[in-house]
mmCIF file of C-alpha atoms in Angstrom:
data_model
loop_
_atom_site.group_PDB
_atom_site.id
_atom_site.type_symbol
_atom_site.label_atom_id
_atom_site.label_comp_id
_atom_site.label_asym_id
_atom_site.label_seq_id
_atom_site.Cartn_x
_atom_site.Cartn_y
_atom_site.Cartn_z
ATOM 1 C CA ASP A 29 49.879 308.064 10.495
ATOM 2 C CA VAL A 30 50.916 308.758 6.929
ATOM 3 C CA LYS A 31 53.037 311.821 6.583
ATOM 4 C CA VAL A 32 53.637 313.644 3.316
ATOM 5 C CA THR A 33 55.957 316.598 3.751
ATOM 6 C CA GLN A 34 56.455 319.396 1.272
ATOM 7 C CA SER A 35 59.615 321.399 1.775
ATOM 8 C CA SER A 36 58.054 324.874 1.678
ATOM 9 C CA ARG A 37 54.631 326.298 2.516
ATOM 10 C CA TYR A 38 55.225 329.569 0.654
ATOM 11 C CA LEU A 39 57.656 330.467 -2.118
ATOM 12 C CA VAL A 40 58.175 333.653 -4.079
ATOM 13 C CA LYS A 41 60.257 333.405 -7.249
ATOM 14 C CA ARG A 42 61.039 335.583 -10.224
ATOM 15 C CA THR A 43 60.136 334.900 -13.838
ATOM 16 C CA GLY A 44 62.768 332.720 -15.486
ATOM 17 C CA GLU A 45 64.101 331.173 -12.274
ATOM 18 C CA LYS A 46 64.470 327.418 -11.937
ATOM 19 C CA VAL A 47 62.289 326.239 -9.061
ATOM 20 C CA PHE A 48 62.459 322.971 -7.124
ATOM 21 C CA LEU A 49 59.523 321.716 -5.063
ATOM 22 C CA GLU A 50 60.344 318.751 -2.864
ATOM 23 C CA CYS A 51 58.020 316.132 -1.453
ATOM 24 C CA VAL A 52 58.843 313.304 0.942
ATOM 25 C CA GLN A 53 56.561 310.543 2.231
ATOM 26 C CA ASP A 54 57.301 308.181 5.082
ATOM 27 C CA MET A 55 54.922 305.271 4.387
ATOM 28 C CA ASP A 56 56.839 303.416 1.691
ATOM 29 C CA HIS A 57 54.154 304.221 -0.883
ATOM 30 C CA GLU A 58 54.865 303.254 -4.461
ATOM 31 C CA ASN A 59 52.747 305.978 -6.065
ATOM 32 C CA MET A 60 53.417 309.703 -5.890
ATOM 33 C CA PHE A 61 51.677 312.608 -7.609
ATOM 34 C CA TRP A 62 52.049 316.324 -8.210
ATOM 35 C CA TYR A 63 48.970 318.509 -8.679
ATOM 36 C CA ARG A 64 48.292 322.179 -8.952
ATOM 37 C CA GLN A 65 45.107 323.694 -7.581
ATOM 38 C CA ASP A 66 43.583 326.873 -8.956
ATOM 39 C CA PRO A 67 40.244 328.505 -8.077
ATOM 40 C CA GLY A 68 37.383 327.087 -10.123
ATOM 41 C CA LEU A 69 39.601 324.483 -11.785
ATOM 42 C CA GLY A 70 40.096 322.001 -8.985
ATOM 43 C CA LEU A 71 43.188 319.845 -8.750
ATOM 44 C CA ARG A 72 44.930 319.094 -12.027
ATOM 45 C CA LEU A 73 47.526 316.367 -12.357
ATOM 46 C CA ILE A 74 50.954 317.511 -13.533
ATOM 47 C CA TYR A 75 53.030 314.321 -13.250
ATOM 48 C CA PHE A 76 52.901 311.046 -11.412
ATOM 49 C CA SER A 77 55.236 308.199 -10.625
ATOM 50 C CA TYR A 78 54.558 304.538 -9.854
ATOM 51 C CA ASP A 79 58.080 303.571 -8.994
ATOM 52 C CA VAL A 80 61.607 304.823 -8.546
ATOM 53 C CA LYS A 81 62.980 306.466 -11.699
ATOM 54 C CA MET A 82 59.600 306.085 -13.340
ATOM 55 C CA LYS A 83 57.446 309.054 -14.355
ATOM 56 C CA GLU A 84 54.378 309.668 -16.440
ATOM 57 C CA LYS A 85 52.821 312.871 -17.692
ATOM 58 C CA GLY A 86 49.561 313.978 -16.225
ATOM 59 C CA ASP A 87 47.108 316.361 -17.816
ATOM 60 C CA ILE A 88 49.193 319.567 -17.689
ATOM 61 C CA PRO A 89 52.912 318.651 -17.827
ATOM 62 C CA GLU A 90 54.049 321.569 -19.999
ATOM 63 C CA GLY A 91 56.664 323.709 -18.277
ATOM 64 C CA TYR A 92 57.344 321.093 -15.586
ATOM 65 C CA SER A 93 59.589 318.105 -15.060
ATOM 66 C CA VAL A 94 59.967 315.642 -12.191
ATOM 67 C CA SER A 95 62.543 313.443 -10.559
ATOM 68 C CA ARG A 96 62.127 310.291 -8.489
ATOM 69 C CA GLU A 97 65.570 308.985 -7.543
ATOM 70 C CA LYS A 98 64.391 307.463 -4.254
ATOM 71 C CA LYS A 99 61.099 305.859 -3.369
ATOM 72 C CA GLU A 100 60.259 308.356 -0.645
ATOM 73 C CA ARG A 101 61.057 311.537 -2.589
ATOM 74 C CA PHE A 102 59.336 313.079 -5.601
ATOM 75 C CA SER A 103 60.548 316.448 -6.859
ATOM 76 C CA LEU A 104 58.754 318.877 -9.153
ATOM 77 C CA ILE A 105 60.912 321.198 -11.231
ATOM 78 C CA LEU A 106 59.855 324.368 -12.985
ATOM 79 C CA GLU A 107 62.601 324.794 -15.569
ATOM 80 C CA SER A 108 61.907 328.489 -16.152
ATOM 81 C CA ALA A 109 59.170 329.843 -13.927
ATOM 82 C CA SER A 110 56.442 331.941 -15.502
ATOM 83 C CA THR A 111 53.674 334.020 -13.943
ATOM 84 C CA ASN A 112 51.009 331.546 -15.085
ATOM 85 C CA GLN A 113 52.637 328.958 -12.829
ATOM 86 C CA THR A 114 51.591 330.924 -9.760
ATOM 87 C CA SER A 115 49.439 328.407 -7.945
ATOM 88 C CA MET A 116 49.043 326.042 -5.005
ATOM 89 C CA TYR A 117 51.074 322.878 -5.588
ATOM 90 C CA LEU A 118 50.025 319.695 -3.819
ATOM 91 C CA CYS A 119 51.991 316.486 -3.561
ATOM 92 C CA ALA A 120 50.252 313.191 -2.799
ATOM 93 C CA SER A 121 51.197 309.581 -2.278
ATOM 94 C CA SER A 122 49.226 306.359 -2.281
ATOM 95 C CA PRO A 123 49.969 302.674 -1.789
ATOM 96 C CA ARG A 124 49.801 300.182 -4.626
ATOM 97 C CA THR A 125 46.823 298.270 -3.337
ATOM 98 C CA ASP A 126 43.289 297.264 -4.232
ATOM 99 C CA LEU A 127 41.150 299.892 -5.843
ATOM 100 C CA ALA A 128 38.828 300.771 -2.992
ATOM 101 C CA LYS A 129 41.752 301.406 -0.683
ATOM 102 C CA ASN A 130 43.795 303.333 -3.227
ATOM 103 C CA ILE A 131 43.562 306.468 -1.129
ATOM 104 C CA GLN A 132 45.734 309.496 -1.726
ATOM 105 C CA TYR A 133 47.430 311.285 1.149
ATOM 106 C CA PHE A 134 48.330 314.893 0.583
ATOM 107 C CA GLY A 135 51.048 317.202 1.778
ATOM 108 C CA ALA A 136 50.137 320.603 3.183
ATOM 109 C CA GLY A 137 50.840 322.296 -0.148
ATOM 110 C CA THR A 138 53.249 324.909 -1.431
ATOM 111 C CA ARG A 139 51.814 328.259 -2.436
ATOM 112 C CA LEU A 140 54.095 329.519 -5.206
ATOM 113 C CA SER A 141 54.047 333.078 -6.456
ATOM 114 C CA VAL A 142 56.011 333.929 -9.604
ATOM 115 C CA LEU A 143 56.622 337.642 -10.025
ATOM 116 C CA ARG B 9 34.101 318.469 -21.051
ATOM 117 C CA LYS B 10 35.533 318.034 -17.559
ATOM 118 C CA GLU B 11 36.062 314.513 -16.275
ATOM 119 C CA VAL B 12 34.297 315.334 -13.005
ATOM 120 C CA GLU B 13 31.717 318.070 -12.511
ATOM 121 C CA GLN B 14 30.327 319.487 -9.293
ATOM 122 C CA ASP B 15 28.091 322.386 -8.351
ATOM 123 C CA PRO B 16 30.500 324.878 -6.751
ATOM 124 C CA GLY B 17 27.866 326.192 -4.324
ATOM 125 C CA PRO B 18 28.099 327.667 -1.802
ATOM 126 C CA PHE B 19 25.454 325.731 0.046
ATOM 127 C CA ASN B 20 24.445 327.795 3.096
ATOM 128 C CA VAL B 21 22.525 325.694 5.615
ATOM 129 C CA PRO B 22 21.571 326.023 9.303
ATOM 130 C CA GLU B 23 22.961 323.690 11.922
ATOM 131 C CA GLY B 24 21.003 320.457 12.062
ATOM 132 C CA ALA B 25 19.977 320.567 8.395
ATOM 133 C CA THR B 26 20.391 317.743 5.928
ATOM 134 C CA VAL B 27 22.315 318.627 2.786
ATOM 135 C CA ALA B 28 23.159 316.642 -0.342
ATOM 136 C CA PHE B 29 25.794 317.109 -3.023
ATOM 137 C CA ASN B 30 25.953 315.442 -6.399
ATOM 138 C CA CYS B 31 28.825 314.909 -8.740
ATOM 139 C CA THR B 32 28.843 313.581 -12.309
ATOM 140 C CA TYR B 33 31.707 311.879 -14.120
ATOM 141 C CA SER B 34 32.273 311.357 -17.825
ATOM 142 C CA ASN B 35 34.216 308.098 -18.068
ATOM 143 C CA SER B 36 31.926 305.088 -17.781
ATOM 144 C CA ALA B 37 34.980 302.858 -17.179
ATOM 145 C CA SER B 38 35.903 304.679 -13.950
ATOM 146 C CA GLN B 39 36.821 302.249 -11.224
ATOM 147 C CA SER B 40 36.907 303.956 -7.835
ATOM 148 C CA PHE B 41 35.104 306.859 -6.283
ATOM 149 C CA PHE B 42 35.811 309.021 -3.253
ATOM 150 C CA TRP B 43 34.731 312.103 -1.378
ATOM 151 C CA TYR B 44 37.494 314.295 0.031
ATOM 152 C CA ARG B 45 37.107 317.248 2.345
ATOM 153 C CA GLN B 46 39.264 320.358 2.071
ATOM 154 C CA ASP B 47 39.307 323.089 4.706
ATOM 155 C CA CYS B 48 40.298 326.611 3.761
ATOM 156 C CA ARG B 49 44.029 326.796 2.905
ATOM 157 C CA LYS B 50 44.567 323.161 3.893
ATOM 158 C CA GLU B 51 45.208 319.983 1.953
ATOM 159 C CA PRO B 52 42.416 317.613 0.879
ATOM 160 C CA LYS B 53 41.733 314.706 3.211
ATOM 161 C CA LEU B 54 39.746 311.569 2.526
ATOM 162 C CA LEU B 55 36.219 311.711 3.871
ATOM 163 C CA MET B 56 35.023 308.369 2.545
ATOM 164 C CA SER B 57 35.306 305.943 -0.310
ATOM 165 C CA VAL B 58 32.116 305.287 -2.271
ATOM 166 C CA TYR B 59 31.083 301.688 -2.834
ATOM 167 C CA SER B 60 28.685 300.351 -5.462
ATOM 168 C CA SER B 61 26.142 299.353 -2.845
ATOM 169 C CA GLY B 62 26.315 302.713 -1.097
ATOM 170 C CA ASN B 63 27.876 303.204 2.299
ATOM 171 C CA GLU B 64 27.385 305.141 5.473
ATOM 172 C CA ASP B 65 29.807 306.562 8.013
ATOM 173 C CA GLY B 66 28.003 308.187 10.917
ATOM 174 C CA ARG B 67 26.134 311.232 9.595
ATOM 175 C CA PHE B 68 27.572 310.809 6.087
ATOM 176 C CA THR B 69 26.072 308.616 3.362
ATOM 177 C CA ALA B 70 27.587 308.119 -0.080
ATOM 178 C CA GLN B 71 25.842 306.638 -3.097
ATOM 179 C CA LEU B 72 27.046 305.605 -6.530
ATOM 180 C CA ASN B 73 24.844 305.389 -9.622
ATOM 181 C CA ARG B 74 26.897 303.833 -12.400
ATOM 182 C CA ALA B 75 24.077 303.891 -14.948
ATOM 183 C CA SER B 76 23.719 307.660 -14.647
ATOM 184 C CA GLN B 77 27.391 308.222 -13.811
ATOM 185 C CA TYR B 78 26.932 310.216 -10.660
ATOM 186 C CA ILE B 79 27.857 309.959 -7.031
ATOM 187 C CA SER B 80 26.241 311.701 -4.115
ATOM 188 C CA LEU B 81 27.073 312.684 -0.560
ATOM 189 C CA LEU B 82 24.382 313.209 2.069
ATOM 190 C CA ILE B 83 25.200 314.929 5.354
ATOM 191 C CA ARG B 84 22.614 314.648 8.116
ATOM 192 C CA ASP B 85 22.385 316.846 11.223
ATOM 193 C CA SER B 86 24.963 319.326 9.897
ATOM 194 C CA LYS B 87 27.494 320.695 12.362
ATOM 195 C CA LEU B 88 29.397 323.976 12.211
ATOM 196 C CA SER B 89 32.554 321.891 11.817
ATOM 197 C CA ASP B 90 31.214 320.426 8.564
ATOM 198 C CA SER B 91 31.872 323.783 6.862
ATOM 199 C CA ALA B 92 34.431 323.009 4.170
ATOM 200 C CA THR B 93 34.774 322.290 0.474
ATOM 201 C CA TYR B 94 33.859 318.758 -0.574
ATOM 202 C CA LEU B 95 35.748 317.299 -3.511
ATOM 203 C CA CYS B 96 34.426 314.485 -5.638
ATOM 204 C CA VAL B 97 37.227 312.207 -6.871
ATOM 205 C CA VAL B 98 37.071 309.546 -9.556
ATOM 206 C CA LYS B 99 39.823 307.083 -10.427
ATOM 207 C CA SER B 100 40.127 306.013 -14.063
ATOM 208 C CA PHE B 101 43.020 304.040 -15.517
ATOM 209 C CA ASN B 102 45.444 304.806 -12.698
ATOM 210 C CA LYS B 103 44.704 308.522 -12.642
ATOM 211 C CA PHE B 104 42.670 310.439 -10.107
ATOM 212 C CA TYR B 105 40.321 313.141 -11.383
ATOM 213 C CA PHE B 106 39.108 315.803 -8.995
ATOM 214 C CA GLY B 107 36.024 317.929 -9.193
ATOM 215 C CA SER B 108 36.499 321.612 -8.420
ATOM 216 C CA GLY B 109 34.611 321.169 -5.155
ATOM 217 C CA THR B 110 31.337 322.152 -3.531
ATOM 218 C CA LYS B 111 31.548 324.693 -0.744
ATOM 219 C CA LEU B 112 29.394 324.123 2.333
ATOM 220 C CA ASN B 113 28.744 326.792 4.970
ATOM 221 C CA VAL B 114 26.899 325.633 8.076
ATOM 222 C CA LYS B 115 25.495 328.581 10.033
ATOM 223 C CA PRO B 116 24.497 328.705 13.731
#
């Protein structure tokens, strides 16, 4: 069974703090993704990575950065947290395989509140 | 315009009913299509991939219409446990685009 683990289920931070969200997968997947999910907006892609040390911007990268030093770990960094970054953050991984099987597996999510 | 659009619902149906959801996508070059299920306060999980010829998995049937750029999900003989939000997902150029989900409530 694929396991994607996010380090925290709930986080409360103050405006201006630097925040690290960690994600680890145990299936040797090449691809990893960070999304945020907000009511009525669905999941929106922040950043993704197709290999170690590789990263690409998603649709809403502003205010975020990422790090992928090891294949199994993909970190999301909020350089200076703001209240509009209060959201549910979901990490996902997927294997580099044929299109129909390119399924994403999600972590349980981190609900971040920025006060 | 959103890449993927869904009716948010909620769809309130009795047990045993048949219910159908549609989803439209904007990029005609999209390559892969999926339905995910998300329970309240949980992560999305794959329900089924959607193939060009349509496919069935038990009570669930998925269809793809490339000409009209929509995909559908049909649930027959609804169970209480089918209550969830169903997310339409489209893959285009190495990115996954998610609809905002359709909420289904199955009532006794």
